[in-house]
Tab-separated table of N, CA and C in Angstrom:
chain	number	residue	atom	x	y	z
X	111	UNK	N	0.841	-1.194	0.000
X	111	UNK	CA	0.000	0.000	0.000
X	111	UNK	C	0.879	1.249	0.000
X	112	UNK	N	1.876	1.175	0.357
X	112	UNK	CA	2.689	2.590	0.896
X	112	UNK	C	3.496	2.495	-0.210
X	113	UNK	N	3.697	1.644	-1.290
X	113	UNK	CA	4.749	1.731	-2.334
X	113	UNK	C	3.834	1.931	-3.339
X	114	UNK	N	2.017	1.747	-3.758
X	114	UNK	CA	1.395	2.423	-4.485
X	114	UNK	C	1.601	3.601	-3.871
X	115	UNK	N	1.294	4.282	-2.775
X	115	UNK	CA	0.901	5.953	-2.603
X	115	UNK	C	2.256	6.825	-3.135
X	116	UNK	N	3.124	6.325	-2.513
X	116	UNK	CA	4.530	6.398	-3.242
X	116	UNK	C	4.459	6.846	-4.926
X	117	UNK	N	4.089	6.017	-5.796
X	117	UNK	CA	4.042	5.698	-6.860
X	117	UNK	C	3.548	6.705	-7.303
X	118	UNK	N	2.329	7.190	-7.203
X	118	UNK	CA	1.016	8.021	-7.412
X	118	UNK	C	1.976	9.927	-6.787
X	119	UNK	N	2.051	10.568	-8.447
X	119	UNK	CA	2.809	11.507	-7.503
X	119	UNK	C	0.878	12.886	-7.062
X	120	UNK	N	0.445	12.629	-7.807
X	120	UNK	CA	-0.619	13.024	-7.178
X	120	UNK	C	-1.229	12.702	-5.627
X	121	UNK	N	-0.300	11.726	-5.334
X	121	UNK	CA	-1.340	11.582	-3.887
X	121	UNK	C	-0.177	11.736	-3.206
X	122	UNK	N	1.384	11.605	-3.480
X	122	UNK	CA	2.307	12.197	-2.546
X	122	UNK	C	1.998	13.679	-2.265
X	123	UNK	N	1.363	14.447	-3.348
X	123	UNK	CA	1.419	15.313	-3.178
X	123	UNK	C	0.047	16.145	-2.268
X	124	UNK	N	-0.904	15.175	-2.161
X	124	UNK	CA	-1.515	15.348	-0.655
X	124	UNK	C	-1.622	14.884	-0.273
X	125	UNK	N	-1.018	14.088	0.171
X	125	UNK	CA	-0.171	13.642	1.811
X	125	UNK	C	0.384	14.695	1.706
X	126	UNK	N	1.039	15.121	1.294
X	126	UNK	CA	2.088	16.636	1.700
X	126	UNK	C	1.381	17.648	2.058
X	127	UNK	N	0.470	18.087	0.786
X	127	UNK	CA	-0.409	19.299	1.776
X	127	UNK	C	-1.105	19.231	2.713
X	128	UNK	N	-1.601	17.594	3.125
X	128	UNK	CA	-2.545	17.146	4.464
X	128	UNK	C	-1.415	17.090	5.371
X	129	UNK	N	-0.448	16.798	5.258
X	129	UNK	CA	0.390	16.837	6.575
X	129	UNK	C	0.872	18.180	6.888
X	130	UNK	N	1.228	19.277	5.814
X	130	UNK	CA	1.497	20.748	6.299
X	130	UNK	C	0.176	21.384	6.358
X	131	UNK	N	-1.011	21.056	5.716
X	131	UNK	CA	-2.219	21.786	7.175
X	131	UNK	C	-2.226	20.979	8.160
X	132	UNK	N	-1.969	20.312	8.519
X	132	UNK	CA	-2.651	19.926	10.021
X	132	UNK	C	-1.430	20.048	10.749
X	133	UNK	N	-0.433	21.131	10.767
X	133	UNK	CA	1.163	21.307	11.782
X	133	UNK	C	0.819	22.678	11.928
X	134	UNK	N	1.664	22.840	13.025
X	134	UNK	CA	1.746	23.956	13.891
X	134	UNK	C	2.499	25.242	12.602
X	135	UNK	N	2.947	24.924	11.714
X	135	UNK	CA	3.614	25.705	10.908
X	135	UNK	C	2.798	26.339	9.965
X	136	UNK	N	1.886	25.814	9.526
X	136	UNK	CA	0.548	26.452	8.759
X	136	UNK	C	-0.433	26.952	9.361
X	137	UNK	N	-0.726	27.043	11.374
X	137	UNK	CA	-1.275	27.826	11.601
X	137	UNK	C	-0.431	29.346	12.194
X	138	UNK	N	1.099	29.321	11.977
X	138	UNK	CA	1.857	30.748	12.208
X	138	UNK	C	1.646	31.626	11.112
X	139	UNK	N	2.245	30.044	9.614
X	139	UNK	CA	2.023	30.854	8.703
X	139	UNK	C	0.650	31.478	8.348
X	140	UNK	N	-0.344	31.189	8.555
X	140	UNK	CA	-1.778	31.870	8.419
X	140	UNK	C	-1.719	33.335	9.440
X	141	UNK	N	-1.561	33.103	10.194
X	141	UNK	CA	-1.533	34.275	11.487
X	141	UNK	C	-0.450	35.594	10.867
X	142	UNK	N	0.510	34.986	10.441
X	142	UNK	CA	1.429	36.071	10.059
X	142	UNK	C	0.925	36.924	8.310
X	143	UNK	N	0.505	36.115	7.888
X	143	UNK	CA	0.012	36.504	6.907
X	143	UNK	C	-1.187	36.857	7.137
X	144	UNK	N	-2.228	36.815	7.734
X	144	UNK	CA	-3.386	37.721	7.847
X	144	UNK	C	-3.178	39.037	8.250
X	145	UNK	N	-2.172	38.680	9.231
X	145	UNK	CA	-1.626	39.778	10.067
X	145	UNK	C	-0.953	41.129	9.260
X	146	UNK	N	-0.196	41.051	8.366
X	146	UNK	CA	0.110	41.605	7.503
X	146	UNK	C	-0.884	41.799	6.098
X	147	UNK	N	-1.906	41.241	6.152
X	147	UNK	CA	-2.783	41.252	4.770
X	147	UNK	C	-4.012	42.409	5.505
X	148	UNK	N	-3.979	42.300	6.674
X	148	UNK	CA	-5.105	43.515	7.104
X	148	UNK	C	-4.424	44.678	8.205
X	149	UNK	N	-3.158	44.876	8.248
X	149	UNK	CA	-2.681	45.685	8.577
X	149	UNK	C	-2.165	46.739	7.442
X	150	UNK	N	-1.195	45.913	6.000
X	150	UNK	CA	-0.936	46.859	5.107
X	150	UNK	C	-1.006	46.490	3.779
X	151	UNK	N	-1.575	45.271	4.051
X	151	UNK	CA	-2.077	44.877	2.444
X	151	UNK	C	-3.469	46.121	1.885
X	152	UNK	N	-4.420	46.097	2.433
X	152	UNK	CA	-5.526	46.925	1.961
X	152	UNK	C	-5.722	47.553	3.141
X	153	UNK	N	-6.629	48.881	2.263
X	153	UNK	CA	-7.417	49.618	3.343
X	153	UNK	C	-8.639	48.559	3.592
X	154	UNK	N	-9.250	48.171	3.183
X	154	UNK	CA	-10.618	47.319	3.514
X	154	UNK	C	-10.085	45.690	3.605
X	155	UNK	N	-9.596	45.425	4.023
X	155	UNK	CA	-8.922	43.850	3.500
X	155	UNK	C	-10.728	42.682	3.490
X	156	UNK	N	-11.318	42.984	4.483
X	156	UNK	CA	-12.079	41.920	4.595
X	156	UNK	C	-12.546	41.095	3.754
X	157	UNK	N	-12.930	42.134	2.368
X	157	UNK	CA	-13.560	41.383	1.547
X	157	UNK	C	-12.945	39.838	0.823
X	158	UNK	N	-11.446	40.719	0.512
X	158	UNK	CA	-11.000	40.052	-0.244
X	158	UNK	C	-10.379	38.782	0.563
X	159	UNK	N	-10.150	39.026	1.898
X	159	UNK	CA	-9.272	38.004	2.816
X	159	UNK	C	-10.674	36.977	3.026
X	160	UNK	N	-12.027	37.484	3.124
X	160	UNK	CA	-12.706	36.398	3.121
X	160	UNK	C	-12.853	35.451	2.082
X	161	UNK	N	-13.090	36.265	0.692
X	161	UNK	CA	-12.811	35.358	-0.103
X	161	UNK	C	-11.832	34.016	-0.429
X	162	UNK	N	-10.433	34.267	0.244
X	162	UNK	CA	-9.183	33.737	0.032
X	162	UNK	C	-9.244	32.692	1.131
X	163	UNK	N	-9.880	33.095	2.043
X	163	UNK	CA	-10.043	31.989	3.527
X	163	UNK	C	-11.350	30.761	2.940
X	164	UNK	N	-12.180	31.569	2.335
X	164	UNK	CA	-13.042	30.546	1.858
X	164	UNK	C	-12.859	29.554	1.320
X	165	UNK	N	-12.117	30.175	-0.310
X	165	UNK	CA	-11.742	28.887	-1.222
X	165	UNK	C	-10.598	28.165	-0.888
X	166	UNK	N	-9.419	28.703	0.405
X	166	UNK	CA	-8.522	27.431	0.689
X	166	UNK	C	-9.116	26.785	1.717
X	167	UNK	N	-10.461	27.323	2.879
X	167	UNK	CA	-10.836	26.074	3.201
X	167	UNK	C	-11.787	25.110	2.423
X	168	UNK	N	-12.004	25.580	1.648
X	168	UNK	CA	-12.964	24.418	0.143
X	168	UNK	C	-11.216	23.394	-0.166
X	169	UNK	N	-10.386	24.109	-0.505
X	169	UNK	CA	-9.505	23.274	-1.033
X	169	UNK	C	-8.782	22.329	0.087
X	170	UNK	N	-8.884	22.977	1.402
X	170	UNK	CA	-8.367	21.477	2.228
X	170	UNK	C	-9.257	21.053	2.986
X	171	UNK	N	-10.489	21.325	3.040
X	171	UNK	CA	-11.478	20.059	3.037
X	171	UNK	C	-11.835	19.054	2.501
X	172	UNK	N	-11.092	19.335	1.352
X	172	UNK	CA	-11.169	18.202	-0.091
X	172	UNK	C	-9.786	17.765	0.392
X	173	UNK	N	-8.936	18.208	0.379
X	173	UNK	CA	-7.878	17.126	0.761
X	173	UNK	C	-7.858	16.128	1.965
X	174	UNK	N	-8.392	17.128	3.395
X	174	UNK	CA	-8.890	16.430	4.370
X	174	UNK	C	-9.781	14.815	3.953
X	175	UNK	N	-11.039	15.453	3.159
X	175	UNK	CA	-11.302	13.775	2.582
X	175	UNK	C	-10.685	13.298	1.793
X	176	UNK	N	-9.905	13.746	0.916
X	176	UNK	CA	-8.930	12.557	0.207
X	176	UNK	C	-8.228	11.787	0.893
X	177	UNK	N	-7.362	12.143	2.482
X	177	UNK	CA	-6.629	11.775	3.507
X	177	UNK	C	-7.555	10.901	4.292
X	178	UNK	N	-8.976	11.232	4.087
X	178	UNK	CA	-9.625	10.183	4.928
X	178	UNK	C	-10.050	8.705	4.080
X	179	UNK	N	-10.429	9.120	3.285
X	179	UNK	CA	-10.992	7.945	2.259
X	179	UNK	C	-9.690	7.154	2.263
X	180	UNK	N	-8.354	7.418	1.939
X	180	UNK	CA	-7.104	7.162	1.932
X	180	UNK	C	-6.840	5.953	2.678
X	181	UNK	N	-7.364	6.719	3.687
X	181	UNK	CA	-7.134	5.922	5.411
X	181	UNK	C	-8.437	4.886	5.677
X	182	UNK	N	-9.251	5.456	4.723
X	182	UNK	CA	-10.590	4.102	5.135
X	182	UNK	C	-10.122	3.037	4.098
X	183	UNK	N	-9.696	3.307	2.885
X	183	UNK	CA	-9.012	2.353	1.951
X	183	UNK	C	-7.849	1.316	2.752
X	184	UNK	N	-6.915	1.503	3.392
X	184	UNK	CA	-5.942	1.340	3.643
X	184	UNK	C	-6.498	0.593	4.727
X	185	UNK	N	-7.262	0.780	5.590
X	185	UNK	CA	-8.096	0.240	6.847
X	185	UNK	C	-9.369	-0.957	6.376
X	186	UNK	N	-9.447	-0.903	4.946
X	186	UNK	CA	-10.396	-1.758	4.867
X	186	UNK	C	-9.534	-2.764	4.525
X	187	UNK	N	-8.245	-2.891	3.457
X	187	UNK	CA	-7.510	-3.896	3.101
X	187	UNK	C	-6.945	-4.332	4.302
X	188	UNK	N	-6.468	-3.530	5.153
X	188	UNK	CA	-6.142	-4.416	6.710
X	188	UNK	C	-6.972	-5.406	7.169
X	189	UNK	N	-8.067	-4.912	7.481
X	189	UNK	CA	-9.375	-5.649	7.513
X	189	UNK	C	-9.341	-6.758	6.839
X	190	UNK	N	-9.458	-6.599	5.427
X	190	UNK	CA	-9.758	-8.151	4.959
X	190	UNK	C	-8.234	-9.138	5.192
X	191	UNK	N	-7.290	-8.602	5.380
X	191	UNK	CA	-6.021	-9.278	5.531
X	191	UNK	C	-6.304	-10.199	6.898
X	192	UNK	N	-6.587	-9.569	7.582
X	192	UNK	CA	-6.536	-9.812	9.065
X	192	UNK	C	-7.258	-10.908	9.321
X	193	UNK	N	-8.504	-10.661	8.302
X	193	UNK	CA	-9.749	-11.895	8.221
X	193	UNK	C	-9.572	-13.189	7.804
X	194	UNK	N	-8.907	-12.908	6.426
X	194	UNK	CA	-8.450	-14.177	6.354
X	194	UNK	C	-7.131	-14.322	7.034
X	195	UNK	N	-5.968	-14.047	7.643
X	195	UNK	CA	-5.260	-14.818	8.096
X	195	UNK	C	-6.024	-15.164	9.850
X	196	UNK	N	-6.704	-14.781	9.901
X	196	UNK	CA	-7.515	-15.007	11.086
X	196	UNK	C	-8.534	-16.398	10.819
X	197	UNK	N	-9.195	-16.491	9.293
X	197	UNK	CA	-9.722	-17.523	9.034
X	197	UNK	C	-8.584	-19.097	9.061
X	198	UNK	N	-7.716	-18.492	8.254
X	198	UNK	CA	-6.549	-19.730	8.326
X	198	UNK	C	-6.464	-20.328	9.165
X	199	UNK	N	-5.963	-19.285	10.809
X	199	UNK	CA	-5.833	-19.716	11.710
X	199	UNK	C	-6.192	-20.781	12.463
X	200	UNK	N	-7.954	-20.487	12.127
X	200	UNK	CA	-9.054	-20.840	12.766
X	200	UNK	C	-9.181	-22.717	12.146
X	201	UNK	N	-8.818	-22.581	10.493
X	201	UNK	CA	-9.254	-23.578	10.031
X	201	UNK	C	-8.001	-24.586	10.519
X	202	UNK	N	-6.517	-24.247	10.899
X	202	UNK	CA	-5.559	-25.199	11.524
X	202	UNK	C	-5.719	-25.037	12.743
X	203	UNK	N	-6.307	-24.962	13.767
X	203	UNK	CA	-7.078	-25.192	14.826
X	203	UNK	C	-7.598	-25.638	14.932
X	204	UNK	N	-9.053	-26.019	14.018
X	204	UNK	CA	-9.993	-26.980	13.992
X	204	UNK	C	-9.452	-28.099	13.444
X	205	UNK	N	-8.374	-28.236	12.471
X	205	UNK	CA	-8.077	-29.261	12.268
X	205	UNK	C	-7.048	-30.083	13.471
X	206	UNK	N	-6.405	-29.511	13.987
X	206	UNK	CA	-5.490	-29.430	15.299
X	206	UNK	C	-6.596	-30.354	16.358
X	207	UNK	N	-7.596	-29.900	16.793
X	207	UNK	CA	-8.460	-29.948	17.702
X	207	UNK	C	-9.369	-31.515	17.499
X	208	UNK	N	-9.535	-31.544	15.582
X	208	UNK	CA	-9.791	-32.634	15.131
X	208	UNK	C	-8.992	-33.976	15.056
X	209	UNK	N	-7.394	-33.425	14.189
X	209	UNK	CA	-6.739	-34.735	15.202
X	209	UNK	C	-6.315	-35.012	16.723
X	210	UNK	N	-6.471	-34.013	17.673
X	210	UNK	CA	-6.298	-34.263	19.002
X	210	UNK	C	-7.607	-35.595	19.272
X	211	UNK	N	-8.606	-34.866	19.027
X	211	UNK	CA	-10.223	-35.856	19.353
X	211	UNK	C	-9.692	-37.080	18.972
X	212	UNK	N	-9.412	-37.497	17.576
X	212	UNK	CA	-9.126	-38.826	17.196
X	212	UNK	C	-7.825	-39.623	17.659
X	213	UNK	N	-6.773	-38.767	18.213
X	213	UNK	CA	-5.928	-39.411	18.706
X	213	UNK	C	-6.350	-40.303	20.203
X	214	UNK	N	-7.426	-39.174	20.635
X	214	UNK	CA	-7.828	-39.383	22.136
X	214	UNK	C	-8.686	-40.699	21.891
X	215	UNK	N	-9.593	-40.466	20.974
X	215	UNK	CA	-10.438	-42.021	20.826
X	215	UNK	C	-9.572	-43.089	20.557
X	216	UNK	N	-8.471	-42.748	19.809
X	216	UNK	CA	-8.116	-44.286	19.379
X	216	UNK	C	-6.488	-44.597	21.063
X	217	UNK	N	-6.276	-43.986	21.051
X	217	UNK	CA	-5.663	-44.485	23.052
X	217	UNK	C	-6.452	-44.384	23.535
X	218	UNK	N	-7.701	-44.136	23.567
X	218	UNK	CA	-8.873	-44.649	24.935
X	218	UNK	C	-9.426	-46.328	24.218
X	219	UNK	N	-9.609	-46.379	23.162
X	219	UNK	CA	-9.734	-47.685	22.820
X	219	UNK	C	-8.698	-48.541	23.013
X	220	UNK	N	-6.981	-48.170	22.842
X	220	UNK	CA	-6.051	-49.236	22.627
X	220	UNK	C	-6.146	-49.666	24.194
X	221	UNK	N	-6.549	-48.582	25.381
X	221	UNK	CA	-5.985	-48.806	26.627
X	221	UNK	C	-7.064	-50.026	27.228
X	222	UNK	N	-8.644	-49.602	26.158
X	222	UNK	CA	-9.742	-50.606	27.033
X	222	UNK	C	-9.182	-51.830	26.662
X	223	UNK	N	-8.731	-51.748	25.519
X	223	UNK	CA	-8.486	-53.170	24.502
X	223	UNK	C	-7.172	-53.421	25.430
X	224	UNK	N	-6.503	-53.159	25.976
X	224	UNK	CA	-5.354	-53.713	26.715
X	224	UNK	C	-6.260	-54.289	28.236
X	225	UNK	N	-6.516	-52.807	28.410
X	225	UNK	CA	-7.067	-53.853	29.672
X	225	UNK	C	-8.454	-54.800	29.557
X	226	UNK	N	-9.371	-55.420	28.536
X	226	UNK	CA	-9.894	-56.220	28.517
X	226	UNK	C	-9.120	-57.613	28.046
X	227	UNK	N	-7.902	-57.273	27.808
X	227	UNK	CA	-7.504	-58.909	27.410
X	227	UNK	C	-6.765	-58.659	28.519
X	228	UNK	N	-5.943	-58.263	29.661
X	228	UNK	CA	-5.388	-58.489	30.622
X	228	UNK	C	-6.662	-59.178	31.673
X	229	UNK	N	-8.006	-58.560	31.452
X	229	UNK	CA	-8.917	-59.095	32.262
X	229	UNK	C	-9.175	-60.744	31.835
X	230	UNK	N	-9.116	-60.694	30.900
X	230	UNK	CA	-9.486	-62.082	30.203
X	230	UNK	C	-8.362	-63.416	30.744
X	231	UNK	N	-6.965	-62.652	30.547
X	231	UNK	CA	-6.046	-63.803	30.944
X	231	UNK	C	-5.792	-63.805	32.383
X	232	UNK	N	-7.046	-63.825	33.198
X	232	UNK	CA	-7.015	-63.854	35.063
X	232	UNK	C	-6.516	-62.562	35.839
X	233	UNK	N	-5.400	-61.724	35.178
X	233	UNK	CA	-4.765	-60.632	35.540
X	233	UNK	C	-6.591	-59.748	36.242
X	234	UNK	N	-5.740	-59.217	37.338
X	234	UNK	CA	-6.961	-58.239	37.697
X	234	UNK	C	-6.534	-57.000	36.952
X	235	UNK	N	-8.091	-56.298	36.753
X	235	UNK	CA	-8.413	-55.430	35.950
X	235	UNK	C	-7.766	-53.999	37.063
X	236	UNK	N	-8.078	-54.554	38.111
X	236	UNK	CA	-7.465	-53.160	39.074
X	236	UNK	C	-6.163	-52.893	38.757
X	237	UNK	N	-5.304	-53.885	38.344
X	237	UNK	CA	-4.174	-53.179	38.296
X	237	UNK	C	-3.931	-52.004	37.072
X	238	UNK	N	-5.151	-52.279	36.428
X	238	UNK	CA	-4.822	-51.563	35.045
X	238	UNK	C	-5.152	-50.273	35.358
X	239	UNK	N	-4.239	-49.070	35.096
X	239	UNK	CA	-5.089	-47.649	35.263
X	239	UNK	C	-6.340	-47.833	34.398
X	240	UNK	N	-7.279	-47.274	34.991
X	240	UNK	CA	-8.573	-46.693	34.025
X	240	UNK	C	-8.209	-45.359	33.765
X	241	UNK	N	-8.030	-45.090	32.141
X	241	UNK	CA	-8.085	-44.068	31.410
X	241	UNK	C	-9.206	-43.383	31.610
X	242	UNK	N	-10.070	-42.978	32.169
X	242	UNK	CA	-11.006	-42.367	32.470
X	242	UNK	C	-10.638	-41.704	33.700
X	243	UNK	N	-10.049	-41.716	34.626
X	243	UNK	CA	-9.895	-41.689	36.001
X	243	UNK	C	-9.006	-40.122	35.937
């Protein structure tokens, strides 16, 4: 995933502007530049500084969701990764769990089958552990 975004110079290139709006360095630089845009840029600045505040927050709200969709993309392929190696898991476990069961039936049978022919040839059966016990 990170060697497509890589790839894509359009989306390096917001990641870049999503990571310099959201730092402490793009809210000085805003401050210093307003600061100077309505002190000696214009006699009236408002109009025009509203305008300019408007359409760059239109333009990184759109990047903001490009950075999110980004991140829901990237979060959904985790997701399915996770699922199936989580399914895998699950299915050599059950198989794990399946030959444990059958190992257990067939030594609970070899042990009755030992101790019913020890019973048979006079030997007492007490001496035999009971696998059950």
């Amino acid at each position: 995933m990170q060697k497509e975004r890589a790839e894509d110079v359009q989306l390096r290139i917001a990641d870049w502007i999503t990571r310099f709006a959201g730092s402490m360095w793009f809210v000085y630089l805003h401050v210093v530049v307003f600061a100077v845009w309505m002190i000696w840029a214009e006699k009236s600045p408002w109009p025009t500084l509203t305008l300019i505040v408007s359409l760059e927050a239109i333009f990184l709200s759109t990047f903001v969701m490009i950075g999110q969709n980004r991140q829901a993309e990237f979060t959904r392929k985790k997701a399915d990764h996770d699922y199936e190696a989580q399914e895998l898991e699950l299915r050599h476990n059950t198989q794990l769990t399946e030959l444990v069961h059958t190992l257990t039936v067939e030594i609970h049978k070899a042990v009755n089958a030992v101790a019913a022919g020890e019973a048979e040839n006079g030997e007492s059966a007490e001496q035999v552990p009971n696998p059950t016990t």
